[in-house]
Coordinates of N, CA, C and O in Angstrom, one line a residue:
W166 N 0.8 -1.2 0.0 CA 0.0 0.0 0.0 C 0.9 1.2 0.0 O 1.9 1.3 0.7
G167 N 0.5 2.3 -0.7 CA 1.2 3.5 -0.7 C 2.4 3.6 -1.6 O 3.0 4.6 -1.7
T168 N 2.7 2.5 -2.4 CA 3.8 2.6 -3.3 C 3.4 3.4 -4.5 O 2.4 3.3 -5.0
Q169 N 4.4 4.2 -4.9 CA 4.1 5.1 -6.0 C 5.3 5.0 -7.1 O 6.4 5.0 -6.7
Y170 N 4.9 4.8 -8.3 CA 5.8 4.8 -9.4 C 5.4 5.9 -10.4 O 4.2 6.1 -10.7
W171 N 6.4 6.6 -11.0 CA 6.1 7.6 -12.0 C 7.2 7.6 -13.0 O 8.3 7.3 -12.7
E172 N 6.8 8.1 -14.2 CA 7.7 8.2 -15.3 C 7.3 9.4 -16.2 O 6.1 9.6 -16.4
L173 N 8.3 10.1 -16.7 CA 8.0 11.2 -17.6 C 7.9 10.6 -19.0 O 8.5 9.6 -19.4
S174 N 7.0 11.2 -19.8 CA 6.9 10.8 -21.2 C 8.1 11.1 -22.0 O 9.0 11.8 -21.5
V175 N 8.2 10.6 -23.2 CA 9.4 10.8 -24.0 C 9.7 12.3 -24.2 O 10.8 12.7 -24.2
K176 N 8.6 13.1 -24.5 CA 8.8 14.5 -24.7 C 8.9 15.3 -23.4 O 8.9 16.5 -23.4
K177 N 8.8 14.6 -22.3 CA 8.9 15.2 -20.9 C 7.8 16.3 -20.7 O 8.0 17.3 -20.0
S178 N 6.6 16.0 -21.2 CA 5.5 16.9 -21.0 C 4.4 16.3 -20.2 O 3.5 17.0 -19.7
V179 N 4.4 14.9 -20.0 CA 3.3 14.2 -19.3 C 3.9 13.3 -18.3 O 4.8 12.6 -18.6
I180 N 3.4 13.4 -17.1 CA 3.8 12.4 -16.0 C 2.8 11.3 -16.0 O 1.6 11.5 -15.9
Q181 N 3.3 10.1 -16.1 CA 2.5 8.9 -16.0 C 2.8 8.3 -14.6 O 3.9 8.0 -14.2
L182 N 1.7 8.2 -13.8 CA 1.8 7.8 -12.4 C 1.0 6.6 -12.1 O -0.1 6.5 -12.5
A183 N 1.6 5.7 -11.3 CA 0.8 4.5 -10.8 C 1.0 4.5 -9.3 O 2.1 4.7 -8.7
W184 N -0.2 4.4 -8.6 CA -0.2 4.5 -7.1 C -0.9 3.2 -6.6 O -2.0 2.9 -7.1
K185 N -0.3 2.6 -5.6 CA -0.9 1.3 -5.1 C -1.7 1.6 -3.9 O -1.2 2.0 -2.8
N186 N -3.0 1.5 -4.0 CA -3.9 1.7 -2.8 C -4.4 0.2 -2.6 O -3.6 -0.6 -2.4
A187 N -5.7 0.0 -2.5 CA -6.1 -1.4 -2.5 C -5.9 -2.0 -3.9 O -5.7 -3.2 -4.0
Q188 N -6.0 -1.2 -4.9 CA -5.7 -1.6 -6.2 C -4.8 -0.6 -6.8 O -4.6 0.5 -6.3
I189 N -4.2 -0.9 -8.0 CA -3.3 0.0 -8.7 C -4.2 1.1 -9.4 O -5.1 0.8 -10.1
I190 N -3.9 2.3 -9.1 CA -4.6 3.5 -9.8 C -3.6 4.1 -10.7 O -2.5 4.5 -10.3
L191 N -4.0 4.4 -12.0 CA -3.2 5.0 -13.0 C -3.6 6.4 -13.3 O -4.8 6.7 -13.4
F192 N -2.7 7.3 -13.5 CA -2.9 8.7 -13.8 C -2.0 9.1 -14.9 O -0.9 8.6 -15.0
A193 N -2.4 10.1 -15.6 CA -1.6 10.8 -16.6 C -1.9 12.3 -16.4 O -3.0 12.7 -16.4
S194 N -0.8 13.1 -16.1 CA -1.0 14.5 -15.8 C 0.1 15.4 -16.4 O 1.2 14.9 -16.6
T195 N -0.3 16.6 -16.7 CA 0.6 17.5 -17.2 C 1.1 18.5 -16.2 O 2.0 19.3 -16.4
V196 N 0.4 18.6 -15.0 CA 0.6 19.5 -14.0 C 1.0 19.0 -12.7 O 1.4 19.7 -11.8
A197 N 0.9 17.7 -12.5 CA 1.1 17.1 -11.1 C 2.6 17.0 -10.8 O 3.4 16.8 -11.7
L198 N 2.8 17.1 -9.5 CA 4.2 16.9 -9.0 C 4.1 15.5 -8.2 O 3.5 15.5 -7.2
P199 N 4.7 14.5 -8.7 CA 4.5 13.2 -8.1 C 5.1 13.0 -6.7 O 4.6 12.1 -6.0
H200 N 6.1 13.8 -6.3 CA 6.7 13.6 -5.0 C 5.9 14.3 -3.9 O 6.1 14.1 -2.7
K201 N 4.9 15.2 -4.2 CA 4.1 15.9 -3.2 C 3.0 15.0 -2.7 O 2.4 14.3 -3.5
Q202 N 2.8 15.0 -1.4 CA 1.8 14.2 -0.7 C 1.0 15.1 0.3 O 1.5 16.1 0.8
V203 N -0.2 14.7 0.5 CA -1.0 15.3 1.6 C -1.5 14.2 2.5 O -1.6 13.0 2.1
V204 N -1.7 14.5 3.8 CA -2.2 13.6 4.7 C -3.7 13.7 4.8 O -4.2 14.8 5.1
Q205 N -4.4 12.6 4.6 CA -5.9 12.6 4.6 C -6.4 11.6 5.6 O -5.7 10.5 5.8
L206 N -7.5 11.8 6.2 CA -8.2 10.9 7.1 C -8.9 9.8 6.2 O -9.8 10.1 5.4
C207 N -8.4 8.6 6.3 CA -9.0 7.5 5.5 C -9.8 6.5 6.4 O -9.4 6.3 7.6
K208 N -10.8 6.0 5.9 CA -11.7 5.0 6.6 C -11.3 3.6 6.3 O -10.9 3.3 5.2
W209 N -11.5 2.7 7.2 CA -11.4 1.3 7.0 C -12.3 0.8 5.9 O -13.4 1.2 5.8
P210 N -11.7 0.0 5.0 CA -12.6 -0.5 3.9 C -13.6 -1.5 4.3 O -13.5 -2.1 5.4
T211 N -14.7 -1.6 3.5 CA -15.7 -2.5 3.9 C -15.2 -4.0 3.7 O -14.2 -4.2 3.1
A212 N -15.9 -4.9 4.4 CA -15.4 -6.3 4.3 C -15.5 -6.9 2.9 O -14.8 -7.8 2.6
T213 N -16.4 -6.3 2.1 CA -16.5 -6.9 0.8 C -15.6 -6.2 -0.3 O -15.6 -6.5 -1.4
A214 N -14.8 -5.2 0.2 CA -13.9 -4.5 -0.7 C -12.9 -5.5 -1.2 O -12.5 -6.4 -0.5
T215 N -12.4 -5.2 -2.4 CA -11.3 -6.0 -3.0 C -10.0 -5.7 -2.2 O -9.7 -4.6 -1.8
K216 N -9.2 -6.8 -2.1 CA -7.9 -6.7 -1.4 C -7.9 -6.1 0.0 O -7.1 -5.3 0.3
V217 N -8.9 -6.6 0.8 CA -9.0 -6.1 2.1 C -7.8 -6.4 3.0 O -7.4 -5.7 3.8
N218 N -7.2 -7.6 2.7 CA -6.0 -8.0 3.5 C -4.9 -7.0 3.4 O -4.1 -6.8 4.3
I219 N -4.7 -6.3 2.2 CA -3.7 -5.3 2.1 C -4.0 -4.1 3.0 O -3.1 -3.6 3.7
M220 N -5.2 -3.7 3.0 CA -5.6 -2.6 3.8 C -5.6 -2.9 5.3 O -5.3 -2.0 6.1
C221 N -5.8 -4.2 5.7 CA -5.7 -4.5 7.1 C -4.3 -4.3 7.7 O -4.2 -3.9 8.8
K222 N -3.3 -4.5 6.8 CA -1.9 -4.3 7.3 C -1.7 -2.8 7.5 O -1.0 -2.5 8.5
V223 N -2.3 -2.0 6.7 CA -2.1 -0.5 6.9 C -2.8 0.0 8.1 O -2.3 0.8 8.9
F224 N -4.1 -0.4 8.2 CA -4.9 0.2 9.3 C -4.7 -0.5 10.6 O -5.0 0.1 11.7
G225 N -4.3 -1.7 10.7 CA -4.1 -2.5 11.9 C -5.5 -2.6 12.6 O -6.4 -3.1 12.0
D226 N -5.6 -2.2 13.8 CA -6.9 -2.3 14.6 C -7.7 -0.9 14.6 O -8.7 -0.8 15.2
Q227 N -7.2 0.1 13.8 CA -7.9 1.4 13.8 C -8.9 1.4 12.7 O -8.8 0.8 11.7
L228 N -10.1 2.1 13.0 CA -11.1 2.3 12.0 C -10.9 3.4 11.1 O -11.3 3.4 9.9
V229 N -10.2 4.5 11.5 CA -9.8 5.6 10.7 C -8.4 5.9 11.0 O -7.9 5.7 12.1
K230 N -7.7 6.4 10.0 CA -6.2 6.6 10.2 C -5.8 7.7 9.2 O -6.3 7.8 8.1
Y231 N -4.9 8.6 9.6 CA -4.4 9.6 8.7 C -3.3 9.0 7.9 O -2.3 8.4 8.5
L232 N -3.4 9.0 6.6 CA -2.5 8.4 5.7 C -2.0 9.3 4.6 O -2.8 10.2 4.2
P233 N -0.7 9.3 4.3 CA -0.3 10.1 3.2 C -0.7 9.6 1.8 O -0.6 8.4 1.5
I234 N -1.3 10.5 1.0 CA -1.6 10.1 -0.4 C -1.1 11.2 -1.3 O -0.9 12.3 -0.9
P235 N -0.8 10.8 -2.6 CA -0.3 11.8 -3.5 C -1.3 12.9 -3.8 O -2.5 12.7 -3.8
T236 N -0.8 14.1 -4.1 CA -1.7 15.2 -4.4 C -2.5 15.0 -5.6 O -3.6 15.5 -5.7
T237 N -2.0 14.2 -6.5 CA -2.7 13.9 -7.8 C -4.0 13.1 -7.4 O -5.1 13.3 -7.9
V238 N -3.9 12.1 -6.5 CA -5.0 11.3 -6.1 C -6.0 12.1 -5.3 O -7.2 12.0 -5.5
D239 N -5.5 13.0 -4.5 CA -6.3 13.9 -3.7 C -7.2 14.8 -4.5 O -8.4 14.9 -4.4
S240 N -6.5 15.4 -5.5 CA -7.3 16.3 -6.4 C -8.3 15.6 -7.3 O -9.3 16.1 -7.5
S241 N -7.9 14.4 -7.7 CA -8.8 13.6 -8.4 C -10.1 13.2 -7.6 O -11.2 13.2 -8.1
N242 N -9.8 12.8 -6.3 CA -10.9 12.5 -5.5 C -11.9 13.6 -5.2 O -13.1 13.5 -5.1
H243 N -11.3 14.9 -5.1 CA -12.2 16.0 -4.9 C -12.9 16.5 -6.1 O -14.0 17.1 -6.0
S244 N -12.4 16.3 -7.3 CA -13.1 16.7 -8.5 C -13.8 15.6 -9.2 O -14.3 15.9 -10.3
M245 N -13.9 14.5 -8.6 CA -14.7 13.4 -9.2 C -16.2 13.8 -9.4 O -16.8 14.3 -8.5
G246 N -16.7 13.5 -10.5 CA -18.1 13.8 -10.8 C -18.3 15.2 -11.4 O -19.4 15.5 -11.8
A247 N -17.3 16.1 -11.5 CA -17.5 17.4 -12.1 C -17.8 17.3 -13.5 O -18.6 18.1 -14.0
V248 N -17.3 16.4 -14.3 CA -17.6 16.2 -15.7 C -19.0 15.8 -15.9 O -19.7 16.2 -16.7
D249 N -19.5 14.9 -15.0 CA -20.9 14.4 -15.0 C -21.8 15.6 -14.8 O -22.9 15.7 -15.4
Q250 N -21.5 16.5 -13.9 CA -22.4 17.6 -13.6 C -22.4 18.5 -14.8 O -23.5 19.0 -15.1
A251 N -21.3 18.8 -15.5 CA -21.3 19.6 -16.6 C -22.1 19.0 -17.8 O -22.9 19.7 -18.4
A252 N -22.0 17.7 -18.0 CA -22.8 17.0 -19.0 C -24.3 17.0 -18.7 O -25.1 17.2 -19.6
Q253 N -24.6 16.9 -17.4 CA -26.0 17.0 -17.0 C -26.6 18.4 -17.3 O -27.7 18.5 -17.8
L254 N -25.8 19.4 -16.9 CA -26.3 20.8 -17.2 C -26.5 21.0 -18.7 O -27.4 21.6 -19.2
M255 N -25.5 20.5 -19.5 CA -25.6 20.7 -21.0 C -26.8 20.0 -21.6 O -27.4 20.4 -22.5
M256 N -27.2 18.8 -21.0 CA -28.3 18.1 -21.5 C -29.7 18.8 -21.1 O -30.7 18.6 -21.8
T257 N -29.7 19.5 -20.0 CA -30.9 20.1 -19.6 C -31.3 21.3 -20.5 O -32.5 21.4 -20.9
Y258 N -30.3 22.1 -20.9 CA -30.6 23.2 -21.8 C -29.8 23.0 -23.1 O -28.9 23.7 -23.4
N259 N -30.2 22.0 -23.9 CA -29.5 21.7 -25.1 C -30.1 22.5 -26.3 O -31.3 22.6 -26.5
T260 N -29.2 23.1 -27.0 CA -29.6 23.9 -28.2 C -29.3 23.2 -29.5 O -29.7 23.7 -30.6
Q261 N -28.8 22.0 -29.4 CA -28.4 21.2 -30.7 C -29.7 20.6 -31.3 O -30.4 19.9 -30.6
R262 N -29.8 20.7 -32.6 CA -30.9 20.1 -33.3 C -30.2 19.2 -34.4 O -29.1 19.4 -34.7
V263 N -31.0 18.4 -35.1 CA -30.5 17.5 -36.1 C -30.2 18.4 -37.3 O -31.0 19.2 -37.8
K264 N -28.9 18.3 -37.8 CA -28.5 19.2 -38.9 C -27.6 18.4 -39.9 O -27.0 17.4 -39.5
R265 N -27.6 18.8 -41.1 CA -26.8 18.2 -42.1 C -25.4 18.8 -42.3 O -24.5 18.2 -42.8
K266 N -25.2 20.0 -41.9 CA -24.0 20.7 -42.1 C -23.1 20.5 -40.9 O -23.5 20.5 -39.8
T267 N -21.8 20.3 -41.1 CA -20.9 19.9 -40.1 C -20.6 21.0 -39.1 O -20.2 20.7 -37.9
W268 N -20.6 22.3 -39.5 CA -20.3 23.3 -38.6 C -21.4 23.7 -37.6 O -21.1 24.2 -36.5
K269 N -22.6 23.3 -37.9 CA -23.7 23.6 -37.0 C -23.7 22.9 -35.7 O -23.9 23.5 -34.6
P270 N -23.4 21.5 -35.7 CA -23.3 20.9 -34.4 C -22.1 21.4 -33.6 O -22.3 21.5 -32.4
L271 N -21.0 21.7 -34.2 CA -19.9 22.3 -33.5 C -20.3 23.7 -32.9 O -20.0 23.9 -31.7
F272 N -21.0 24.5 -33.6 CA -21.5 25.8 -33.1 C -22.4 25.6 -31.9 O -22.3 26.2 -30.9
S273 N -23.4 24.6 -32.1 CA -24.3 24.3 -31.0 C -23.6 23.8 -29.7 O -23.9 24.2 -28.6
F274 N -22.6 23.0 -29.9 CA -21.8 22.5 -28.8 C -21.1 23.7 -28.1 O -21.2 23.8 -26.8
L275 N -20.5 24.5 -28.8 CA -19.8 25.7 -28.2 C -20.7 26.6 -27.6 O -20.4 27.2 -26.5
L276 N -21.9 26.8 -28.1 CA -22.9 27.6 -27.5 C -23.4 27.0 -26.2 O -23.5 27.7 -25.2
N277 N -23.6 25.7 -26.2 CA -24.0 25.0 -24.9 C -22.9 25.2 -23.9 O -23.3 25.5 -22.7
V278 N -21.7 25.1 -24.2 CA -20.6 25.2 -23.2 C -20.5 26.6 -22.7 O -20.4 26.9 -21.5
A279 N -20.7 27.6 -23.6 CA -20.7 29.0 -23.2 C -21.8 29.4 -22.3 O -21.6 30.0 -21.3
I280 N -23.0 28.9 -22.6 CA -24.2 29.2 -21.8 C -24.0 28.5 -20.4 O -24.3 29.2 -19.4
N281 N -23.6 27.3 -20.3 CA -23.4 26.6 -19.0 C -22.3 27.2 -18.2 O -22.4 27.3 -17.0
N282 N -21.2 27.6 -18.9 CA -20.1 28.3 -18.1 C -20.6 29.7 -17.6 O -20.3 30.0 -16.5
F283 N -21.4 30.4 -18.4 CA -21.9 31.6 -17.9 C -22.8 31.4 -16.7 O -22.8 32.1 -15.7
F284 N -23.7 30.3 -16.7 CA -24.5 30.0 -15.6 C -23.7 29.6 -14.4 O -24.0 30.1 -13.3
L285 N -22.6 28.9 -14.5 CA -21.8 28.5 -13.4 C -21.1 29.7 -12.8 O -20.9 29.7 -11.6
L286 N -20.6 30.6 -13.6 CA -19.9 31.7 -13.1 C -20.8 32.8 -12.5 O -20.3 33.6 -11.7
S287 N -22.1 32.8 -12.9 CA -23.0 33.9 -12.4 C -23.5 33.5 -11.0 O -23.4 32.4 -10.5

């Protein structure tokens, strides 16, 4: 648990990160710093969770424990679902209609994004 591997891409523009929690979690980022960590309060996994025996070694007899996790994982956990919320808002007020010309769907998409961004910023 807690093992982290990272590698820069060939062009040195993307960090590819693998972090071992109960399972291996893979990330690709252009802004993350792989060596930075934050300490978060983590809960004991449920009995039906996968690889519980790995987590038992980490938690011992404690139900909650402060554990260091990479900032990439932390930011991903906090922004999870943001894309779904944006898609849900765009489907509520959709301006796109069936069209034969290729530029019209693109224009409708950009209009939807602009309207939803305006709504979120206001």
